Structures are given as C-alpha cells and as structure tokens.
Coordinates of C-alpha atoms and ligand atoms in Angstrom, one line a residue:
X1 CA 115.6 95.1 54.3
X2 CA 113.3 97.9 55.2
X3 CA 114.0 101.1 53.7
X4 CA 111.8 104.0 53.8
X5 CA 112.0 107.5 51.7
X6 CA 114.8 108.7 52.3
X7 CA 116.9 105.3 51.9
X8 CA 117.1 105.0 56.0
X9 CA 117.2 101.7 57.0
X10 CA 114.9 101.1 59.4
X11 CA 115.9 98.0 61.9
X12 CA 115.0 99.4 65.3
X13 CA 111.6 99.1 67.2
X14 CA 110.9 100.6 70.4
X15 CA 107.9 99.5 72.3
X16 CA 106.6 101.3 75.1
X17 CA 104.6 98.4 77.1
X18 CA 102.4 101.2 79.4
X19 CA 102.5 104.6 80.0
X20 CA 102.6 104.3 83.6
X21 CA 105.5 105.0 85.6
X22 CA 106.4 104.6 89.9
X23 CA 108.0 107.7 89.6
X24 CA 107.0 111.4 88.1
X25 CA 110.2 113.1 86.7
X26 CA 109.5 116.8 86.4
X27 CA 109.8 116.4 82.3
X28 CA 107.9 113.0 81.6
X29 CA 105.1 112.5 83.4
X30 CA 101.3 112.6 82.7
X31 CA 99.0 115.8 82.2
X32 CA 97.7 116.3 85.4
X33 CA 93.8 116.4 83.8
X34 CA 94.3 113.3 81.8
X35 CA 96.5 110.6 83.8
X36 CA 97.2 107.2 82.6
X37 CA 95.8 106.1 80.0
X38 CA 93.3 103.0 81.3
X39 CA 94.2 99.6 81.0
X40 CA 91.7 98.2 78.4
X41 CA 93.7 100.7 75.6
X42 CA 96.8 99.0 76.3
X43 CA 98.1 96.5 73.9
X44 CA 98.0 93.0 75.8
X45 CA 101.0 91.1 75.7
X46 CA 100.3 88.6 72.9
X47 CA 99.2 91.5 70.6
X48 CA 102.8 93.6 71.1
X49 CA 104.4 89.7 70.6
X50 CA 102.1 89.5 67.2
X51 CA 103.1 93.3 66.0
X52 CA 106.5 92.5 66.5
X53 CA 107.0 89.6 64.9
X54 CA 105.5 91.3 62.2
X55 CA 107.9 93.7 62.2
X56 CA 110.9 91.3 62.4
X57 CA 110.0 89.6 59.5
X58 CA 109.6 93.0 57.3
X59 CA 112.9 93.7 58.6
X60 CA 113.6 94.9 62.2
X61 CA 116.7 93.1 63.9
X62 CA 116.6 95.2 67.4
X63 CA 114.0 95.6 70.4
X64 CA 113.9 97.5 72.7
X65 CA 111.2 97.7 75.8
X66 CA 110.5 100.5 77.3
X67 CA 107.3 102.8 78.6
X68 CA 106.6 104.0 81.4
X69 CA 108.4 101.8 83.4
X70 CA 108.1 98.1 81.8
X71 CA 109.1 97.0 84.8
X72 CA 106.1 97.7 86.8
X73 CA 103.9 95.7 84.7
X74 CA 102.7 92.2 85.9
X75 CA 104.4 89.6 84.4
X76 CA 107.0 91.1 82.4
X77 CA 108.9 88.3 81.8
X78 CA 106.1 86.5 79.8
X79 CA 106.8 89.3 77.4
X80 CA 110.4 89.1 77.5
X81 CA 110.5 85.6 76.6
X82 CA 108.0 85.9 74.4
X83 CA 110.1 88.6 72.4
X84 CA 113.1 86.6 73.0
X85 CA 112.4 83.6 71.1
X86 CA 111.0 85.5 68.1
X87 CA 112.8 84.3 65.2
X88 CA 115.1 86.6 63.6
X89 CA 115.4 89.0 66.1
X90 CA 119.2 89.8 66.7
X91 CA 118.7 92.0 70.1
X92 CA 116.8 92.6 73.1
X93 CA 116.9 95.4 75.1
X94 CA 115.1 97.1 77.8
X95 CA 114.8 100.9 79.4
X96 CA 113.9 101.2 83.3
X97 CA 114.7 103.9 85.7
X98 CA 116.1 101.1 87.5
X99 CA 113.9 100.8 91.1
X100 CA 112.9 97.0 90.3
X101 CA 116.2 95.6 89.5
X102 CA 117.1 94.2 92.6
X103 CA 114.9 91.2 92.4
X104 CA 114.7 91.2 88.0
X105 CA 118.0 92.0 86.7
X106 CA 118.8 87.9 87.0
X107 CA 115.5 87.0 85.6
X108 CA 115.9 89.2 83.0
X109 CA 119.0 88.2 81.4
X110 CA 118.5 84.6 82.0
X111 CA 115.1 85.3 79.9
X112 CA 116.7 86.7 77.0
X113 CA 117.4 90.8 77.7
X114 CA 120.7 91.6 76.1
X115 CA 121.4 94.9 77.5
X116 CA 120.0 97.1 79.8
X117 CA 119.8 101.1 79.9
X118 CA 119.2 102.9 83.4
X119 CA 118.5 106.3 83.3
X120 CA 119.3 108.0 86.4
X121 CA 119.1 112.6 87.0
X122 CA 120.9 112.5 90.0
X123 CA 123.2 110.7 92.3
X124 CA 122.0 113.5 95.3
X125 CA 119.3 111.6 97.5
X126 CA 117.2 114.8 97.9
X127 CA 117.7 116.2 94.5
X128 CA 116.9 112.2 93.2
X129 CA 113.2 112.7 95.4
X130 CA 112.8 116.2 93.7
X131 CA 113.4 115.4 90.2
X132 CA 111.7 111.9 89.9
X133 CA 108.6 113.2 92.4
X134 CA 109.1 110.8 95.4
X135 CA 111.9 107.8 94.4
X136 CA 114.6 106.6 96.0
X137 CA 117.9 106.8 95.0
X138 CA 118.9 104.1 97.0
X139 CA 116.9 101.7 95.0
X140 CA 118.3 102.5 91.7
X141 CA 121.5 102.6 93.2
X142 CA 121.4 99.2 94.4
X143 CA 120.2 98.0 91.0
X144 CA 122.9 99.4 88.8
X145 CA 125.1 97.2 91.1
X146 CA 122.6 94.0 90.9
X147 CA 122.4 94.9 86.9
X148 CA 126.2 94.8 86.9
X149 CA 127.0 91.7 88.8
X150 CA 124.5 89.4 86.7
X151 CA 126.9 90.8 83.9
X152 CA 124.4 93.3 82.2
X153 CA 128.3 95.0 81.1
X154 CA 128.4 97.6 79.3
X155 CA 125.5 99.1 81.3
X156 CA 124.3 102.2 80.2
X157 CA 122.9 105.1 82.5
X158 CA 121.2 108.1 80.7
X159 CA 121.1 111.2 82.3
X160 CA 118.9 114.2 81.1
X161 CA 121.3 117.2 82.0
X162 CA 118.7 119.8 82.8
X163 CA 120.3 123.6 83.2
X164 CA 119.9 124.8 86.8
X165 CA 118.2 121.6 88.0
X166 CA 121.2 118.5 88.2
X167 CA 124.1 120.3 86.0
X168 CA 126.0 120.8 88.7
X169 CA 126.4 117.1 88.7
X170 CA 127.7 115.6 85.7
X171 CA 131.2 115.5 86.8
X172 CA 129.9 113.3 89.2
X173 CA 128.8 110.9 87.0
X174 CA 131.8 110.9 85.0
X175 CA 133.5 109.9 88.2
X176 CA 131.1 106.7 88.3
X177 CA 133.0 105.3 85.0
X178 CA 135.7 105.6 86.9
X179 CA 135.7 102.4 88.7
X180 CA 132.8 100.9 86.9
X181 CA 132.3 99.1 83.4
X182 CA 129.1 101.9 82.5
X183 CA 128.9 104.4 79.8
X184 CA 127.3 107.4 81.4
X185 CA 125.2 109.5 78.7
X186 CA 124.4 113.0 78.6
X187 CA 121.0 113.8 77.1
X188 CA 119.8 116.6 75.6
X189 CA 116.5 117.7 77.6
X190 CA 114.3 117.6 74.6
X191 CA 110.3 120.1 74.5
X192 CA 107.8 117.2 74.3
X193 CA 104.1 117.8 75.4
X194 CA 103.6 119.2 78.5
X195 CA 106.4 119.4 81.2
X196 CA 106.8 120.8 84.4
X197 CA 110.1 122.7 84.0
X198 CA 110.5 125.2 81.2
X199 CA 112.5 123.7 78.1
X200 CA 113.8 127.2 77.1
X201 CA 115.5 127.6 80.9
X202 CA 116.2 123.6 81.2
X203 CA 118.0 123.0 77.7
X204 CA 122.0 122.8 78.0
X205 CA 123.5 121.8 74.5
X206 CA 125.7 118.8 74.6
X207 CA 128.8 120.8 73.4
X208 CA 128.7 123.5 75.9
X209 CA 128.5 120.3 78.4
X210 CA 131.4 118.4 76.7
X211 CA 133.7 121.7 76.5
X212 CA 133.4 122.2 80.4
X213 CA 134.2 118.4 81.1
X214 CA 136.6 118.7 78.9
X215 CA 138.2 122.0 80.8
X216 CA 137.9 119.4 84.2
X217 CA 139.1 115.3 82.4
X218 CA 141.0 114.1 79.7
X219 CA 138.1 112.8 77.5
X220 CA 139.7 110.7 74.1
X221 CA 137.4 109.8 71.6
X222 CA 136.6 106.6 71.4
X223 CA 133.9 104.3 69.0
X224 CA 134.0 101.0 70.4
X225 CA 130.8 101.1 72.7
X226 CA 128.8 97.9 72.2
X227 CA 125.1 98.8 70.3
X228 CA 126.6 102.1 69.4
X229 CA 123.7 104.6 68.9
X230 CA 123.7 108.2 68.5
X231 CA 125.7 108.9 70.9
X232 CA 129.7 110.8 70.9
X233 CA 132.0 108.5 73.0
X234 CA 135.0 109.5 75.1
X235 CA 137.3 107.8 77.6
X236 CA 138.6 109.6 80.8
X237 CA 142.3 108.8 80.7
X238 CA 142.5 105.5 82.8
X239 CA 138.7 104.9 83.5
X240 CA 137.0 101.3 83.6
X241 CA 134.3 102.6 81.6
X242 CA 133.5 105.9 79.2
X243 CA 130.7 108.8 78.7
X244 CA 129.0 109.8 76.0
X245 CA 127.4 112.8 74.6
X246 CA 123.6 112.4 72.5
X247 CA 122.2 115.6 71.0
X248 CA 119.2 115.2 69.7
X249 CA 118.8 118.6 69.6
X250 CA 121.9 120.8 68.6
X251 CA 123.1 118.0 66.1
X252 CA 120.6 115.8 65.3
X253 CA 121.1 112.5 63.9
X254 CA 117.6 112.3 62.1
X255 CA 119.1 111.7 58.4
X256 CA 120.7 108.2 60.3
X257 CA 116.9 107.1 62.1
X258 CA 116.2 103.5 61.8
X259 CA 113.3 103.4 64.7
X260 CA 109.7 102.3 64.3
X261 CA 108.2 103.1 68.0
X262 CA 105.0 101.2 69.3
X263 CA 103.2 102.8 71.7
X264 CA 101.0 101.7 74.6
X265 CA 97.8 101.2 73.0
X266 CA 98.9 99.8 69.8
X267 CA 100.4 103.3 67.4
X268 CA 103.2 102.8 65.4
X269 CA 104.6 106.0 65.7
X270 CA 107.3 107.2 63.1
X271 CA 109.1 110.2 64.7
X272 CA 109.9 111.1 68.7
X273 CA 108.8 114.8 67.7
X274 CA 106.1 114.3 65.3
X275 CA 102.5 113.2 66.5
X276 CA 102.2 111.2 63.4
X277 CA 101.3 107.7 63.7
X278 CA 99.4 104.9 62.4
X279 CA 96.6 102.9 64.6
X280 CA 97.7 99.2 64.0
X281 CA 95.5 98.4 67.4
X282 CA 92.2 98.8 66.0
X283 CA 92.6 97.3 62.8
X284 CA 93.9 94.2 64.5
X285 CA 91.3 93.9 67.0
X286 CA 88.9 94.0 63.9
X287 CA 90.8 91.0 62.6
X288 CA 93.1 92.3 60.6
X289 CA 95.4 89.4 58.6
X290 CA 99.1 89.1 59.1
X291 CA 99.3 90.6 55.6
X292 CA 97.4 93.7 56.6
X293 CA 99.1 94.4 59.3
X294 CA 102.1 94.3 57.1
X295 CA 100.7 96.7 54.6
X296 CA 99.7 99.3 57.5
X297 CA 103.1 99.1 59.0
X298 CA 105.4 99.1 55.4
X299 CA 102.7 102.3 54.5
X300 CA 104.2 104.1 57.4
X301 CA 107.4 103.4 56.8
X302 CA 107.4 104.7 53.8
X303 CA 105.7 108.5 55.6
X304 CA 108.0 108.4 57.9
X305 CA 108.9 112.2 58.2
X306 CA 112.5 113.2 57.3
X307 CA 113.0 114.7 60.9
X308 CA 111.9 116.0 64.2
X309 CA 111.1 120.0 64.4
X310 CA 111.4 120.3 68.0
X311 CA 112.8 124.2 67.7
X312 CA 109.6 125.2 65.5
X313 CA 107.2 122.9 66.4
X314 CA 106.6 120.9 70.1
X315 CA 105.3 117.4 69.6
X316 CA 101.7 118.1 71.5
X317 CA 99.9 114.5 71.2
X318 CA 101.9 112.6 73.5
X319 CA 104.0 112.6 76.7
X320 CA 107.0 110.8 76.7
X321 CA 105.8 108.1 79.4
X322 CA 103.5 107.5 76.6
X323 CA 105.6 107.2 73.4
X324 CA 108.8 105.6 75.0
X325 CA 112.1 107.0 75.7
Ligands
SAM1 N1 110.9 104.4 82.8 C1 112.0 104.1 82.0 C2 113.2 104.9 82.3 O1 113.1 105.7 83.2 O2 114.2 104.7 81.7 C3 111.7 104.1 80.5 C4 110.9 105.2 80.0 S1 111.6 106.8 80.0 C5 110.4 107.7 79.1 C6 113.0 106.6 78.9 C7 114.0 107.7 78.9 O3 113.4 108.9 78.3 C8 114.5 108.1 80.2 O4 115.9 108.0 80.1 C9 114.1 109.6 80.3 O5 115.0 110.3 81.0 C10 114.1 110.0 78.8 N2 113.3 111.2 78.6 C11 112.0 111.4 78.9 N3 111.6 112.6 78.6 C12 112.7 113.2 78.1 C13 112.9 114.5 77.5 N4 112.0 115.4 77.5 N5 114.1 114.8 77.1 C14 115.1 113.9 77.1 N6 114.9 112.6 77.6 C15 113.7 112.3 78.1

C-alpha cells in the first residue's frame, strides 16, 4: 500500500500521453508564445508502459489516460493494451473530449478501457465552436451515442460550468440523464496557467449551481455511481441516469487525494495546483534501474503537498492540456 505524509492512500495515476489537443477550449489550451511542446520530449509509449508498471507494483490499482486528447495520438491502442495487460492493475480509464469515438469507442473497450469520461461545455452547436475554438458538436455527439452502445455504461460527461459563458445550459444537461444511462458532472472552472477567460468572472461555485437545479428538479442523493470520485451525486426523480456536483474549489477534497499524475514528457507531478514535480524522464533515459525509478517515485510520494492553493496561489508551470485533466 502506498501511503504518503499525511496517511492518504495513493492508488490513482493519471497520465497525460501529449499535450496536444484538436480542439482549443478557451480555459486549456497552449500559451500562444510557447505551443506544443515538441515530440522528442514526449514520453514514448513503452517508457509510460515501464513508469507505470512501476507504479502498479508500489501500489497504484487505477489508470487513467488522458492529455491533450489521447485520442489523437497514433496508435493509441498499442498503449491501451499495453496498459491493459499490466499485472495488477484493477482499472483502465480514459479522458477524451469525445470527437474520435465514432470509429474507437469499440476498439477501445475490446482492448481493455473500462470506462470512459467525455467532457463536453455545450450541447449549442455555435456556442460548442466558440468554447472549444473550431469543433463540432456533432462529432462528440455522435460518440457519446457510439460510447454508449458498445456499452461504455455509466458514461460520464464533465462539464466545466463557466459563469456567463454556458451556465445557461446546465439544465440542459440534466435533461440528457433523462433518457440516458450518463452521469452528467458539473466542474468547478478551476485558475491554472494562462487562460483565455477570466477565472474571477468565469468561477460559479458548485452549490450556488446545485441550489438553482434544485429550485427547477427533484435532485435525491444518491452514492451508488460506479468509480465514485469526488464528486456529490443526485438522481432526478425518475431519470435513467444522475448528475453530480465536483468542487474542487469551494470544498475541496484534497485531505482524500490518492493521484500520482504523469505528464507528457515524463514528470510525476504530485498536485493539480502545485508546479511541483519530479523528472523521472531524464533519469530513465540515463538508465535509471527499476529500483531507482522506484526510489524517485516513493520520494515524491512522500512530498506530496497536503493541498492545492488555487485562491492564493495560481499553478503557473503548466497548462492543463499539459498536466492532464
Ligand atoms: N482532451 C480530453 C478531454 O477533453 O477530456 C482530456 C484532457 S482535458 C485537459 C481533461 C478535462 O480537464 C476536461 O474535462 C476539461 O474540461 C478539464 N479542464 C481543463 N481545464 C480545466 C479548468 N481550468 N478547470 C476545470 N476543468 C478543466
């Protein structure tokens, strides 16, 4: 069992395979001056495949893949079932705005992805091209149904509820559990790096959210959502599927963390909203042992910081497309 300084158990790894992205939502995108990072810093597959198994056998039991959008990357399913067959390893689990799942959702369950998160800002066509800088809503659309019908059930779609910008449209997406077996997630838009909207104008609590649904549906709390995270659940009085509330910011859950994150070009970062990491890229490309590796990793899990400061201090070192949501 991995434990770190505060007695948190950590069991969770996130690993963000790139930092690029075929969309550029107005919060999580890369600074205009710097880009994407280039290709030769990015971990290749059979190092993230090494790191992790690493990891499972100090202690981690869930994955998740994430970037960017993983599902950009070439050959994505050589990871997949690379990850999937690591010993020990109790759940797979992968992140994507949802575009490509028309022609992967199948491949990726048959090659070992247990459950699949979509996150999706707006169900308005226009407002969908605004927020994600040029996509399609029509593609993501059509892959929450593809994601659904190769039986990726629960699925889960994350929406960042952004004040002035697609509030007006969460009672919209409670309407989607309506008929559907999804769990429909309100975020709470969280100040990391540099963003194109203003976080002090964007940033709608969850409970302000939850009291005006709960002014419009009968919302019952409920706790029986598969992988339960973070997340508050409720049930709309005779809906297929439920909504749930996460709030990293107005009631943080840091005292329960259990994730390690990877990032891009080999960091194991220990905190969303701290730039601390450790560089396990380097050291391996040197030719690092198994055994060294394990000491790096086990050394930062043991500074991993007690909690996120994202009201006093804004995580500067990384945009999100390159830590992993
Ligand atoms: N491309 C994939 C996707 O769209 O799901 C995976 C990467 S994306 C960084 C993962 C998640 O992080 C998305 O649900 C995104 O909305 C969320 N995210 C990014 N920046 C955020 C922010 N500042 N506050 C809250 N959520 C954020």
């Amino acid at each position: 069992m991995l434990t770190d300084n505060y007695q948190r158990q950590i069991n969770y790894l996130r690993i963000s395979i790139t930092d690029m992205c075929n969309l550029r939502c107005l919060y999580c995108q890369p600074k205009p001056e710097t880009g994407w990072k280039i290709h030769q810093e990015i971990l290749r597959y059979e190092e993230i495949v090494r790191l992790a198994s690493l990891m499972i056998q100090l202690g981690i039991k869930r994955i998740r893949v994430t970037g960017g959008e993983p599902l950009v990357k070439k050959d994505i399913l050589w990871l997949i079932k690379g990850l999937a067959k690591i010993e020990g390893l109790e759940e797979l689990a992968l992140t994507t705005n949802g575009t490509k799942l028309v022609p992967l959702a199948e491949q990726l369950k048959e090659n070992g992805v247990n459950r699949l998160n979509i996150s999706l800002d707006s169900l308005n066509n226009d407002r969908y091209f605004m927020i994600t800088g040029g996509g399609n809503l029509n593609d993501v659309l059509a892959g929450i149904d593809e994601a659904l019908r190769v039986g990726f059930v629960p699925l889960k779609i994350n929406m960042v509820v952004m004040a002035g910008i697609n509030d007006d449209e969460v009672e919209s997406f409670v309407r989607l559990t309506f008929d559907k077996p999804v769990v429909v997630r309100f975020i709470e838009f969280m100040p990391i790096s540099w963003q194109e909207i203003s976080w002090d104008e964007g940033y709608l609590p969850a409970h302000v959210l939850r009291q005006r649904l709960a002014q419009k549906f009968s919302m019952v709390p409920c706790s029986n959502i598969q992988g339960n995270g973070p997340a508050e659940h409720y049930k709309i009085d005779g809906a297929v599927g439920s909504i749930g509330f996460i709030s990293p910011i107005s009631k943080h859950f840091c005292d329960k963390c259990n994730r390690l994150r990877l990032t891009p070009d080999g960091h194991l970062r220990l905190c969303l909203g701290q730039d601390m990491e450790i560089d396990l890229k380097q050291p391996m490309q040197n030719g690092a042992s198994d055994e060294e590796l394990k000491g790096l990793i086990l050394q930062g899990i043991r500074d991993k910081p007690m909690g996120h400061q994202f009201q006093i201090k804004r995580p500067e070192g990384r945009q999100m497309c390159a830590i992993g949501g």
